[in-house]
Amino acid sequence: MSFVEYGDTIKDGDTAIVFLGHESMFPVKVQHGTVTQTKYGVIRHSTDLIGKKYGSKVTCSKGGWVFILHPTPELWTMNLPHRTQILYSTDISIITMMLELKPGSIVCESGTGSGSLSHALIRTVAPTGHLYTVEFHQQRAEKAREEFREHGVQHLVTVTNQDVCKNGFGVSNIADAVFLDIPSPWEAIGHAKSALKAEGGRICSFSPCIEQVQRTCLAMEEYGFTEINTLEILLRVYNVRTISLQIPDLGKAAEDNSSTGFDSSNPSNQGSLCTNLQQGTVQFKSSVPLREMVGHTGYLTFATKS
């Protein structure tokens, strides 16, 4: 199992996603002899998972069923253990596009955090690219290394435990793109410039506060970056539902039409035949925005190395 090399069959040691519904799923490490409890009953790894195909419908001990999905960066973002605040697919999608990433790209990232963006970057640059990710916190860095190894992507990523503002990324003049998600990104702009290739490299900085953005933009100008621009991505989700509405009683209008010689056979009057419908209800599909929506997550500042 690998997050970038998809397989058909569930194997011992794989990380799989147990899908109970769109609002209920969780990751599980498949191990021989282990069981997983769900609200639908027990899943026995040896008999219910190992050897089955990803996407299989598995019946639990209480008669309910779940789907077992192959992990992807998108599913991992929704289910990973949170060690820090993470980036979600809305921001990740614009980051990978605006940084112009593709298979073979070299990317530097700080900080690693919970690894949400890291997994998406790894899949984007695979199979010949590489991610150099720096994490200040030692335990988070060690946990990230462990997860990358379990997910079969350790050959595509190098995790370094150091302060990027003081020590940089550990590489020079090779990166196609740099991403910063740290409290004081302006202190790392110089190191980011050193890590980027000689010309045309892209940089992105994620900051929740506009004051951070202002200082970062000033630092980018000072180090000669061009095409500096800041974006804020907001996601609005719509809920599709079935609505039943009562058909109005238009009997009085129908009687008026009869008394005035209304000709229902005339094509021009076909639209008025609805007046003959009896009192009842009609169902149709409608979409409305959710009452609550995710608001501000952060500002994305992009720039190009001149």
PDB file of C-alpha atoms in Angstrom:
ATOM      1  CA  MET A   1       0.000   0.000   0.000  1.00  0.00           C
ATOM      2  CA  SER A   2       1.248   3.456  -0.903  1.00  0.00           C
ATOM      3  CA  PHE A   3      -0.427   6.839  -1.059  1.00  0.00           C
ATOM      4  CA  VAL A   4       1.045   7.325  -4.555  1.00  0.00           C
ATOM      5  CA  GLU A   5       1.057   3.752  -5.923  1.00  0.00           C
ATOM      6  CA  TYR A   6      -2.446   2.367  -5.662  1.00  0.00           C
ATOM      7  CA  GLY A   7      -3.038  -1.357  -5.162  1.00  0.00           C
ATOM      8  CA  ASP A   8      -6.133  -3.535  -5.539  1.00  0.00           C
ATOM      9  CA  THR A   9      -5.803  -5.832  -2.536  1.00  0.00           C
ATOM     10  CA  ILE A  10      -5.737  -5.080   1.196  1.00  0.00           C
ATOM     11  CA  LYS A  11      -2.546  -6.407   2.788  1.00  0.00           C
ATOM     12  CA  ASP A  12      -1.302  -6.854   6.339  1.00  0.00           C
ATOM     13  CA  GLY A  13       0.250  -3.563   7.487  1.00  0.00           C
ATOM     14  CA  ASP A  14      -1.781  -1.346   5.143  1.00  0.00           C
ATOM     15  CA  THR A  15      -3.508   1.840   6.242  1.00  0.00           C
ATOM     16  CA  ALA A  16      -7.137   1.694   5.092  1.00  0.00           C
ATOM     17  CA  ILE A  17     -10.129   4.010   5.446  1.00  0.00           C
ATOM     18  CA  VAL A  18     -13.281   2.547   7.023  1.00  0.00           C
ATOM     19  CA  PHE A  19     -16.167   4.400   5.348  1.00  0.00           C
ATOM     20  CA  LEU A  20     -19.445   4.391   7.292  1.00  0.00           C
ATOM     21  CA  GLY A  21     -20.889   7.428   5.486  1.00  0.00           C
ATOM     22  CA  HIS A  22     -19.896  10.818   4.090  1.00  0.00           C
ATOM     23  CA  GLU A  23     -19.876  12.262   7.595  1.00  0.00           C
ATOM     24  CA  SER A  24     -18.367   9.211   9.304  1.00  0.00           C
ATOM     25  CA  MET A  25     -15.087   7.518   8.399  1.00  0.00           C
ATOM     26  CA  PHE A  26     -11.796   6.755  10.099  1.00  0.00           C
ATOM     27  CA  PRO A  27      -8.375   5.242   9.297  1.00  0.00           C
ATOM     28  CA  VAL A  28      -7.308   1.829  10.534  1.00  0.00           C
ATOM     29  CA  LYS A  29      -3.984  -0.012  10.338  1.00  0.00           C
ATOM     30  CA  VAL A  30      -4.664  -3.489   9.033  1.00  0.00           C
ATOM     31  CA  GLN A  31      -3.033  -6.155  11.223  1.00  0.00           C
ATOM     32  CA  HIS A  32      -3.477  -9.916  11.264  1.00  0.00           C
ATOM     33  CA  GLY A  33      -5.459 -11.041  14.321  1.00  0.00           C
ATOM     34  CA  THR A  34      -6.761  -7.538  15.141  1.00  0.00           C
ATOM     35  CA  VAL A  35     -10.386  -6.416  15.335  1.00  0.00           C
ATOM     36  CA  THR A  36     -11.926  -2.948  14.886  1.00  0.00           C
ATOM     37  CA  GLN A  37     -15.104  -1.875  16.637  1.00  0.00           C
ATOM     38  CA  THR A  38     -17.747   0.133  14.734  1.00  0.00           C
ATOM     39  CA  LYS A  39     -21.340   1.076  15.487  1.00  0.00           C
ATOM     40  CA  TYR A  40     -22.364  -1.712  13.105  1.00  0.00           C
ATOM     41  CA  GLY A  41     -20.306  -4.338  14.923  1.00  0.00           C
ATOM     42  CA  VAL A  42     -16.827  -5.845  14.798  1.00  0.00           C
ATOM     43  CA  ILE A  43     -14.540  -5.973  11.745  1.00  0.00           C
ATOM     44  CA  ARG A  44     -12.054  -8.853  11.927  1.00  0.00           C
ATOM     45  CA  HIS A  45      -8.937  -7.918   9.996  1.00  0.00           C
ATOM     46  CA  SER A  46      -7.812 -11.487   9.256  1.00  0.00           C
ATOM     47  CA  THR A  47     -11.094 -12.591   7.654  1.00  0.00           C
ATOM     48  CA  ASP A  48     -12.888  -9.371   6.707  1.00  0.00           C
ATOM     49  CA  LEU A  49     -10.020  -7.231   5.360  1.00  0.00           C
ATOM     50  CA  ILE A  50      -6.787  -9.018   4.434  1.00  0.00           C
ATOM     51  CA  GLY A  51      -7.005 -10.358   0.896  1.00  0.00           C
ATOM     52  CA  LYS A  52     -10.154  -8.386   0.022  1.00  0.00           C
ATOM     53  CA  LYS A  53     -10.166  -5.717  -2.678  1.00  0.00           C
ATOM     54  CA  TYR A  54     -10.177  -2.040  -1.805  1.00  0.00           C
ATOM     55  CA  GLY A  55     -13.682  -0.663  -2.201  1.00  0.00           C
ATOM     56  CA  SER A  56     -15.206  -3.887  -0.894  1.00  0.00           C
ATOM     57  CA  LYS A  57     -18.431  -3.846   1.098  1.00  0.00           C
ATOM     58  CA  VAL A  58     -17.704  -5.535   4.433  1.00  0.00           C
ATOM     59  CA  THR A  59     -20.484  -6.872   6.670  1.00  0.00           C
ATOM     60  CA  CYS A  60     -19.889  -6.303  10.389  1.00  0.00           C
ATOM     61  CA  SER A  61     -20.860  -8.642  13.235  1.00  0.00           C
ATOM     62  CA  LYS A  62     -24.184  -6.861  13.932  1.00  0.00           C
ATOM     63  CA  GLY A  63     -25.316  -7.136  10.319  1.00  0.00           C
ATOM     64  CA  GLY A  64     -24.449  -3.593   9.273  1.00  0.00           C
ATOM     65  CA  TRP A  65     -21.868  -2.920   6.592  1.00  0.00           C
ATOM     66  CA  VAL A  66     -19.051  -0.506   5.727  1.00  0.00           C
ATOM     67  CA  PHE A  67     -16.804   0.142   2.738  1.00  0.00           C
ATOM     68  CA  ILE A  68     -13.011  -0.219   2.964  1.00  0.00           C
ATOM     69  CA  LEU A  69     -11.304   2.463   0.859  1.00  0.00           C
ATOM     70  CA  HIS A  70      -7.748   2.897  -0.351  1.00  0.00           C
ATOM     71  CA  PRO A  71      -6.189   5.938   1.354  1.00  0.00           C
ATOM     72  CA  THR A  72      -5.672   9.116  -0.664  1.00  0.00           C
ATOM     73  CA  PRO A  73      -4.332  12.515   0.405  1.00  0.00           C
ATOM     74  CA  GLU A  74      -7.913  13.836   0.330  1.00  0.00           C
ATOM     75  CA  LEU A  75      -9.221  11.074   2.603  1.00  0.00           C
ATOM     76  CA  TRP A  76      -6.177  11.386   4.866  1.00  0.00           C
ATOM     77  CA  THR A  77      -6.813  15.124   5.291  1.00  0.00           C
ATOM     78  CA  MET A  78     -10.315  14.308   6.532  1.00  0.00           C
ATOM     79  CA  ASN A  79      -9.184  11.546   8.907  1.00  0.00           C
ATOM     80  CA  LEU A  80      -5.615  12.175  10.067  1.00  0.00           C
ATOM     81  CA  PRO A  81      -4.714  12.537  13.760  1.00  0.00           C
ATOM     82  CA  HIS A  82      -4.397  16.265  14.432  1.00  0.00           C
ATOM     83  CA  ARG A  83      -1.086  17.294  15.965  1.00  0.00           C
ATOM     84  CA  THR A  84      -1.521  20.873  14.738  1.00  0.00           C
ATOM     85  CA  GLN A  85      -4.045  22.915  12.792  1.00  0.00           C
ATOM     86  CA  ILE A  86      -4.062  21.566   9.244  1.00  0.00           C
ATOM     87  CA  LEU A  87      -4.678  22.754   5.702  1.00  0.00           C
ATOM     88  CA  TYR A  88      -7.775  21.380   3.984  1.00  0.00           C
ATOM     89  CA  SER A  89      -8.436  20.501   0.354  1.00  0.00           C
ATOM     90  CA  THR A  90      -9.809  23.970  -0.470  1.00  0.00           C
ATOM     91  CA  ASP A  91      -6.454  25.655   0.224  1.00  0.00           C
ATOM     92  CA  ILE A  92      -4.336  22.672  -0.848  1.00  0.00           C
ATOM     93  CA  SER A  93      -5.802  22.668  -4.350  1.00  0.00           C
ATOM     94  CA  ILE A  94      -4.948  26.326  -5.027  1.00  0.00           C
ATOM     95  CA  ILE A  95      -1.474  25.894  -3.482  1.00  0.00           C
ATOM     96  CA  THR A  96      -0.492  23.018  -5.770  1.00  0.00           C
ATOM     97  CA  MET A  97      -1.791  24.908  -8.823  1.00  0.00           C
ATOM     98  CA  MET A  98      -0.297  28.323  -8.047  1.00  0.00           C
ATOM     99  CA  LEU A  99       3.093  26.783  -7.183  1.00  0.00           C
ATOM    100  CA  GLU A 100       2.993  25.131 -10.635  1.00  0.00           C
ATOM    101  CA  LEU A 101       3.821  21.702  -9.202  1.00  0.00           C
ATOM    102  CA  LYS A 102       4.066  18.603 -11.381  1.00  0.00           C
ATOM    103  CA  PRO A 103       5.725  15.172 -11.352  1.00  0.00           C
ATOM    104  CA  GLY A 104       9.451  15.713 -10.878  1.00  0.00           C
ATOM    105  CA  SER A 105       9.193  19.008  -8.984  1.00  0.00           C
ATOM    106  CA  ILE A 106      11.398  19.675  -5.961  1.00  0.00           C
ATOM    107  CA  VAL A 107       9.489  21.288  -3.076  1.00  0.00           C
ATOM    108  CA  CYS A 108      10.579  22.670   0.311  1.00  0.00           C
ATOM    109  CA  GLU A 109       7.989  22.905   3.104  1.00  0.00           C
ATOM    110  CA  SER A 110       7.927  24.277   6.655  1.00  0.00           C
ATOM    111  CA  GLY A 111       6.419  23.270   8.960  1.00  0.00           C
ATOM    112  CA  THR A 112       5.366  19.703   8.499  1.00  0.00           C
ATOM    113  CA  GLY A 113       2.715  19.750  11.242  1.00  0.00           C
ATOM    114  CA  SER A 114       0.197  16.922  10.861  1.00  0.00           C
ATOM    115  CA  GLY A 115       1.265  16.169   7.284  1.00  0.00           C
ATOM    116  CA  SER A 116      -1.977  17.101   5.524  1.00  0.00           C
ATOM    117  CA  LEU A 117      -0.349  19.241   2.825  1.00  0.00           C
ATOM    118  CA  SER A 118       2.756  17.037   2.786  1.00  0.00           C
ATOM    119  CA  HIS A 119       0.848  14.003   1.490  1.00  0.00           C
ATOM    120  CA  ALA A 120      -0.768  16.059  -1.271  1.00  0.00           C
ATOM    121  CA  LEU A 121       2.608  17.538  -2.296  1.00  0.00           C
ATOM    122  CA  ILE A 122       4.217  14.090  -2.371  1.00  0.00           C
ATOM    123  CA  ARG A 123       1.532  12.677  -4.657  1.00  0.00           C
ATOM    124  CA  THR A 124       1.803  15.701  -6.959  1.00  0.00           C
ATOM    125  CA  VAL A 125       5.600  15.479  -7.433  1.00  0.00           C
ATOM    126  CA  ALA A 126       5.775  11.645  -7.557  1.00  0.00           C
ATOM    127  CA  PRO A 127       7.353   9.508  -8.913  1.00  0.00           C
ATOM    128  CA  THR A 128      10.562  11.456  -9.630  1.00  0.00           C
ATOM    129  CA  GLY A 129      10.176  14.596  -7.493  1.00  0.00           C
ATOM    130  CA  HIS A 130      11.045  15.129  -3.846  1.00  0.00           C
ATOM    131  CA  LEU A 131       9.725  16.967  -0.800  1.00  0.00           C
ATOM    132  CA  TYR A 132      12.071  18.486   1.787  1.00  0.00           C
ATOM    133  CA  THR A 133       9.980  19.247   4.838  1.00  0.00           C
ATOM    134  CA  VAL A 134      11.236  20.965   7.998  1.00  0.00           C
ATOM    135  CA  GLU A 135       9.554  20.670  11.404  1.00  0.00           C
ATOM    136  CA  PHE A 136      10.673  22.631  14.479  1.00  0.00           C
ATOM    137  CA  HIS A 137       9.062  20.256  17.004  1.00  0.00           C
ATOM    138  CA  GLN A 138      11.085  17.046  17.453  1.00  0.00           C
ATOM    139  CA  GLN A 139       8.197  14.708  18.357  1.00  0.00           C
ATOM    140  CA  ARG A 140       6.111  15.939  15.417  1.00  0.00           C
ATOM    141  CA  ALA A 141       9.054  15.420  13.079  1.00  0.00           C
ATOM    142  CA  GLU A 142       9.555  11.852  14.323  1.00  0.00           C
ATOM    143  CA  LYS A 143       5.851  11.082  13.988  1.00  0.00           C
ATOM    144  CA  ALA A 144       5.842  12.468  10.438  1.00  0.00           C
ATOM    145  CA  ARG A 145       8.764  10.204   9.488  1.00  0.00           C
ATOM    146  CA  GLU A 146       6.889   7.223  10.925  1.00  0.00           C
ATOM    147  CA  GLU A 147       3.712   8.034   8.980  1.00  0.00           C
ATOM    148  CA  PHE A 148       5.576   8.565   5.700  1.00  0.00           C
ATOM    149  CA  ARG A 149       7.253   5.169   6.197  1.00  0.00           C
ATOM    150  CA  GLU A 150       3.930   3.439   6.966  1.00  0.00           C
ATOM    151  CA  HIS A 151       2.319   5.084   3.928  1.00  0.00           C
ATOM    152  CA  GLY A 152       5.047   3.922   1.546  1.00  0.00           C
ATOM    153  CA  VAL A 153       6.289   7.380   0.516  1.00  0.00           C
ATOM    154  CA  GLN A 154       9.491   7.657   2.556  1.00  0.00           C
ATOM    155  CA  HIS A 155      11.630   7.601  -0.625  1.00  0.00           C
ATOM    156  CA  LEU A 156       9.926  10.787  -1.819  1.00  0.00           C
ATOM    157  CA  VAL A 157      10.338  12.914   1.313  1.00  0.00           C
ATOM    158  CA  THR A 158      13.120  14.075   3.638  1.00  0.00           C
ATOM    159  CA  VAL A 159      12.066  15.220   7.118  1.00  0.00           C
ATOM    160  CA  THR A 160      14.404  17.554   9.005  1.00  0.00           C
ATOM    161  CA  ASN A 161      14.008  18.649  12.620  1.00  0.00           C
ATOM    162  CA  GLN A 162      15.344  22.201  12.867  1.00  0.00           C
ATOM    163  CA  ASP A 163      14.337  25.870  12.993  1.00  0.00           C
ATOM    164  CA  VAL A 164      13.858  26.977   9.391  1.00  0.00           C
ATOM    165  CA  CYS A 165      14.125  30.660  10.380  1.00  0.00           C
ATOM    166  CA  LYS A 166      17.668  30.084  11.684  1.00  0.00           C
ATOM    167  CA  ASN A 167      18.966  27.090   9.755  1.00  0.00           C
ATOM    168  CA  GLY A 168      16.968  27.079   6.529  1.00  0.00           C
ATOM    169  CA  PHE A 169      15.867  23.988   4.600  1.00  0.00           C
ATOM    170  CA  GLY A 170      19.238  22.245   4.293  1.00  0.00           C
ATOM    171  CA  VAL A 171      19.293  22.550   0.472  1.00  0.00           C
ATOM    172  CA  SER A 172      20.383  25.300  -1.923  1.00  0.00           C
ATOM    173  CA  ASN A 173      19.373  26.346  -5.439  1.00  0.00           C
ATOM    174  CA  ILE A 174      17.367  23.200  -6.270  1.00  0.00           C
ATOM    175  CA  ALA A 175      13.738  23.820  -5.249  1.00  0.00           C
ATOM    176  CA  ASP A 176      11.042  24.631  -7.786  1.00  0.00           C
ATOM    177  CA  ALA A 177       8.761  25.839  -4.982  1.00  0.00           C
ATOM    178  CA  VAL A 178       8.769  26.698  -1.284  1.00  0.00           C
ATOM    179  CA  PHE A 179       5.812  26.644   1.096  1.00  0.00           C
ATOM    180  CA  LEU A 180       5.826  28.347   4.507  1.00  0.00           C
ATOM    181  CA  ASP A 181       3.306  27.726   7.283  1.00  0.00           C
ATOM    182  CA  ILE A 182       5.071  29.148  10.334  1.00  0.00           C
ATOM    183  CA  PRO A 183       4.302  31.946  12.844  1.00  0.00           C
ATOM    184  CA  SER A 184       6.916  34.372  11.426  1.00  0.00           C
ATOM    185  CA  PRO A 185       7.385  33.563   7.726  1.00  0.00           C
ATOM    186  CA  TRP A 186       9.168  36.870   7.048  1.00  0.00           C
ATOM    187  CA  GLU A 187      12.155  35.520   8.979  1.00  0.00           C
ATOM    188  CA  ALA A 188      12.465  32.575   6.568  1.00  0.00           C
ATOM    189  CA  ILE A 189      12.165  34.445   3.244  1.00  0.00           C
ATOM    190  CA  GLY A 190      15.946  34.694   2.860  1.00  0.00           C
ATOM    191  CA  HIS A 191      16.382  30.939   3.413  1.00  0.00           C
ATOM    192  CA  ALA A 192      13.527  30.278   0.989  1.00  0.00           C
ATOM    193  CA  LYS A 193      15.265  32.339  -1.687  1.00  0.00           C
ATOM    194  CA  SER A 194      18.475  30.364  -1.114  1.00  0.00           C
ATOM    195  CA  ALA A 195      16.637  27.048  -1.473  1.00  0.00           C
ATOM    196  CA  LEU A 196      14.894  28.038  -4.724  1.00  0.00           C
ATOM    197  CA  LYS A 197      16.456  27.434  -8.122  1.00  0.00           C
ATOM    198  CA  ALA A 198      18.345  30.283  -9.768  1.00  0.00           C
ATOM    199  CA  GLU A 199      15.350  31.822 -11.513  1.00  0.00           C
ATOM    200  CA  GLY A 200      11.581  31.428 -11.690  1.00  0.00           C
ATOM    201  CA  GLY A 201      10.971  29.492  -8.470  1.00  0.00           C
ATOM    202  CA  ARG A 202       7.659  30.051  -6.708  1.00  0.00           C
ATOM    203  CA  ILE A 203       6.952  30.667  -3.021  1.00  0.00           C
ATOM    204  CA  CYS A 204       3.748  30.507  -0.977  1.00  0.00           C
ATOM    205  CA  SER A 205       3.195  31.633   2.593  1.00  0.00           C
ATOM    206  CA  PHE A 206       0.092  30.689   4.614  1.00  0.00           C
ATOM    207  CA  SER A 207      -0.821  33.066   7.454  1.00  0.00           C
ATOM    208  CA  PRO A 208      -4.079  33.475   9.410  1.00  0.00           C
ATOM    209  CA  CYS A 209      -3.507  37.157  10.293  1.00  0.00           C
ATOM    210  CA  ILE A 210      -3.242  40.084   7.869  1.00  0.00           C
ATOM    211  CA  GLU A 211      -0.440  41.617   9.958  1.00  0.00           C
ATOM    212  CA  GLN A 212       1.667  38.524   9.196  1.00  0.00           C
ATOM    213  CA  VAL A 213       0.871  38.955   5.518  1.00  0.00           C
ATOM    214  CA  GLN A 214       2.004  42.592   5.542  1.00  0.00           C
ATOM    215  CA  ARG A 215       5.379  41.801   7.078  1.00  0.00           C
ATOM    216  CA  THR A 216       5.858  38.826   4.755  1.00  0.00           C
ATOM    217  CA  CYS A 217       5.136  40.916   1.645  1.00  0.00           C
ATOM    218  CA  LEU A 218       7.645  43.557   2.765  1.00  0.00           C
ATOM    219  CA  ALA A 219      10.279  40.843   3.257  1.00  0.00           C
ATOM    220  CA  MET A 220       9.523  39.394  -0.189  1.00  0.00           C
ATOM    221  CA  GLU A 221      10.015  42.811  -1.773  1.00  0.00           C
ATOM    222  CA  GLU A 222      13.261  43.267   0.135  1.00  0.00           C
ATOM    223  CA  TYR A 223      14.638  39.965  -1.205  1.00  0.00           C
ATOM    224  CA  GLY A 224      13.639  40.771  -4.781  1.00  0.00           C
ATOM    225  CA  PHE A 225      10.560  38.602  -5.253  1.00  0.00           C
ATOM    226  CA  THR A 226       8.073  39.726  -7.902  1.00  0.00           C
ATOM    227  CA  GLU A 227       4.405  39.016  -8.769  1.00  0.00           C
ATOM    228  CA  ILE A 228       3.458  39.214  -5.080  1.00  0.00           C
ATOM    229  CA  ASN A 229      -0.245  38.612  -4.524  1.00  0.00           C
ATOM    230  CA  THR A 230      -2.444  37.431  -1.657  1.00  0.00           C
ATOM    231  CA  LEU A 231      -5.579  35.275  -1.898  1.00  0.00           C
ATOM    232  CA  GLU A 232      -8.263  34.145   0.516  1.00  0.00           C
ATOM    233  CA  ILE A 233     -10.214  31.046  -0.463  1.00  0.00           C
ATOM    234  CA  LEU A 234     -13.731  30.619   0.934  1.00  0.00           C
ATOM    235  CA  LEU A 235     -15.780  27.460   0.378  1.00  0.00           C
ATOM    236  CA  ARG A 236     -19.590  27.525   0.236  1.00  0.00           C
ATOM    237  CA  VAL A 237     -21.305  24.134   0.289  1.00  0.00           C
ATOM    238  CA  TYR A 238     -24.884  23.597  -0.910  1.00  0.00           C
ATOM    239  CA  ASN A 239     -27.241  21.000   0.504  1.00  0.00           C
ATOM    240  CA  VAL A 240     -29.500  19.255  -2.044  1.00  0.00           C
ATOM    241  CA  ARG A 241     -32.825  18.148  -0.574  1.00  0.00           C
ATOM    242  CA  THR A 242     -36.330  17.102  -1.605  1.00  0.00           C
ATOM    243  CA  ILE A 243     -39.050  19.674  -0.871  1.00  0.00           C
ATOM    244  CA  SER A 244     -42.813  19.081  -0.825  1.00  0.00           C
ATOM    245  CA  LEU A 245     -45.044  22.051  -1.586  1.00  0.00           C
ATOM    246  CA  GLN A 246     -48.834  22.203  -1.596  1.00  0.00           C
ATOM    247  CA  ILE A 247     -50.538  22.774  -4.953  1.00  0.00           C
ATOM    248  CA  PRO A 248     -52.816  25.798  -4.655  1.00  0.00           C
ATOM    249  CA  ASP A 249     -56.565  25.276  -5.081  1.00  0.00           C
ATOM    250  CA  LEU A 250     -57.455  27.188  -8.255  1.00  0.00           C
ATOM    251  CA  GLY A 251     -60.980  25.839  -8.550  1.00  0.00           C
ATOM    252  CA  LYS A 252     -62.591  29.286  -8.560  1.00  0.00           C
ATOM    253  CA  ALA A 253     -60.454  30.338 -11.505  1.00  0.00           C
ATOM    254  CA  ALA A 254     -61.467  27.169 -13.368  1.00  0.00           C
ATOM    255  CA  GLU A 255     -65.138  27.963 -12.834  1.00  0.00           C
ATOM    256  CA  ASP A 256     -64.580  31.467 -14.123  1.00  0.00           C
ATOM    257  CA  ASN A 257     -62.947  30.054 -17.258  1.00  0.00           C
ATOM    258  CA  SER A 258     -65.905  27.750 -17.865  1.00  0.00           C
ATOM    259  CA  SER A 259     -68.400  30.575 -17.532  1.00  0.00           C
ATOM    260  CA  THR A 260     -66.466  32.729 -19.993  1.00  0.00           C
ATOM    261  CA  GLY A 261     -66.207  30.018 -22.671  1.00  0.00           C
ATOM    262  CA  PHE A 262     -62.588  29.073 -21.953  1.00  0.00           C
ATOM    263  CA  ASP A 263     -61.371  26.649 -24.680  1.00  0.00           C
ATOM    264  CA  SER A 264     -58.946  24.135 -23.122  1.00  0.00           C
ATOM    265  CA  SER A 265     -58.227  22.559 -26.533  1.00  0.00           C
ATOM    266  CA  ASN A 266     -56.612  25.754 -27.743  1.00  0.00           C
ATOM    267  CA  PRO A 267     -52.776  25.319 -27.608  1.00  0.00           C
ATOM    268  CA  SER A 268     -52.422  28.848 -26.334  1.00  0.00           C
ATOM    269  CA  ASN A 269     -54.470  27.902 -23.273  1.00  0.00           C
ATOM    270  CA  GLN A 270     -52.619  24.649 -22.414  1.00  0.00           C
ATOM    271  CA  GLY A 271     -50.693  26.369 -19.632  1.00  0.00           C
ATOM    272  CA  SER A 272     -53.924  27.154 -17.863  1.00  0.00           C
ATOM    273  CA  LEU A 273     -54.836  23.479 -17.517  1.00  0.00           C
ATOM    274  CA  CYS A 274     -52.978  23.428 -14.201  1.00  0.00           C
ATOM    275  CA  THR A 275     -56.042  25.126 -12.753  1.00  0.00           C
ATOM    276  CA  ASN A 276     -57.827  21.792 -13.039  1.00  0.00           C
ATOM    277  CA  LEU A 277     -55.404  20.042 -10.655  1.00  0.00           C
ATOM    278  CA  GLN A 278     -56.929  19.001  -7.390  1.00  0.00           C
ATOM    279  CA  GLN A 279     -55.569  20.121  -4.056  1.00  0.00           C
ATOM    280  CA  GLY A 280     -52.356  18.132  -3.236  1.00  0.00           C
ATOM    281  CA  THR A 281     -48.579  18.316  -2.996  1.00  0.00           C
ATOM    282  CA  VAL A 282     -45.713  18.138  -5.468  1.00  0.00           C
ATOM    283  CA  GLN A 283     -42.107  17.141  -4.743  1.00  0.00           C
ATOM    284  CA  PHE A 284     -39.013  18.605  -6.375  1.00  0.00           C
ATOM    285  CA  LYS A 285     -35.278  18.957  -5.742  1.00  0.00           C
ATOM    286  CA  SER A 286     -33.880  22.164  -4.303  1.00  0.00           C
ATOM    287  CA  SER A 287     -30.474  23.312  -3.087  1.00  0.00           C
ATOM    288  CA  VAL A 288     -29.748  25.714  -0.258  1.00  0.00           C
ATOM    289  CA  PRO A 289     -26.464  26.740   1.386  1.00  0.00           C
ATOM    290  CA  LEU A 290     -25.710  25.219   4.755  1.00  0.00           C
ATOM    291  CA  ARG A 291     -26.693  27.294   7.770  1.00  0.00           C
ATOM    292  CA  GLU A 292     -23.086  27.193   8.958  1.00  0.00           C
ATOM    293  CA  MET A 293     -20.039  27.353   6.711  1.00  0.00           C
ATOM    294  CA  VAL A 294     -16.281  27.346   7.156  1.00  0.00           C
ATOM    295  CA  GLY A 295     -15.153  30.951   7.067  1.00  0.00           C
ATOM    296  CA  HIS A 296     -11.647  32.372   7.112  1.00  0.00           C
ATOM    297  CA  THR A 297      -8.843  29.822   7.310  1.00  0.00           C
ATOM    298  CA  GLY A 298      -5.868  31.895   6.252  1.00  0.00           C
ATOM    299  CA  TYR A 299      -4.300  34.136   3.622  1.00  0.00           C
ATOM    300  CA  LEU A 300      -2.177  32.635   0.837  1.00  0.00           C
ATOM    301  CA  THR A 301       0.609  34.911  -0.384  1.00  0.00           C
ATOM    302  CA  PHE A 302       2.365  33.900  -3.615  1.00  0.00           C
ATOM    303  CA  ALA A 303       5.465  35.336  -5.263  1.00  0.00           C
ATOM    304  CA  THR A 304       8.089  34.494  -7.892  1.00  0.00           C
ATOM    305  CA  LYS A 305      11.863  34.569  -7.545  1.00  0.00           C
ATOM    306  CA  SER A 306      13.155  37.094 -10.049  1.00  0.00           C
TER     307      SER A 306
END
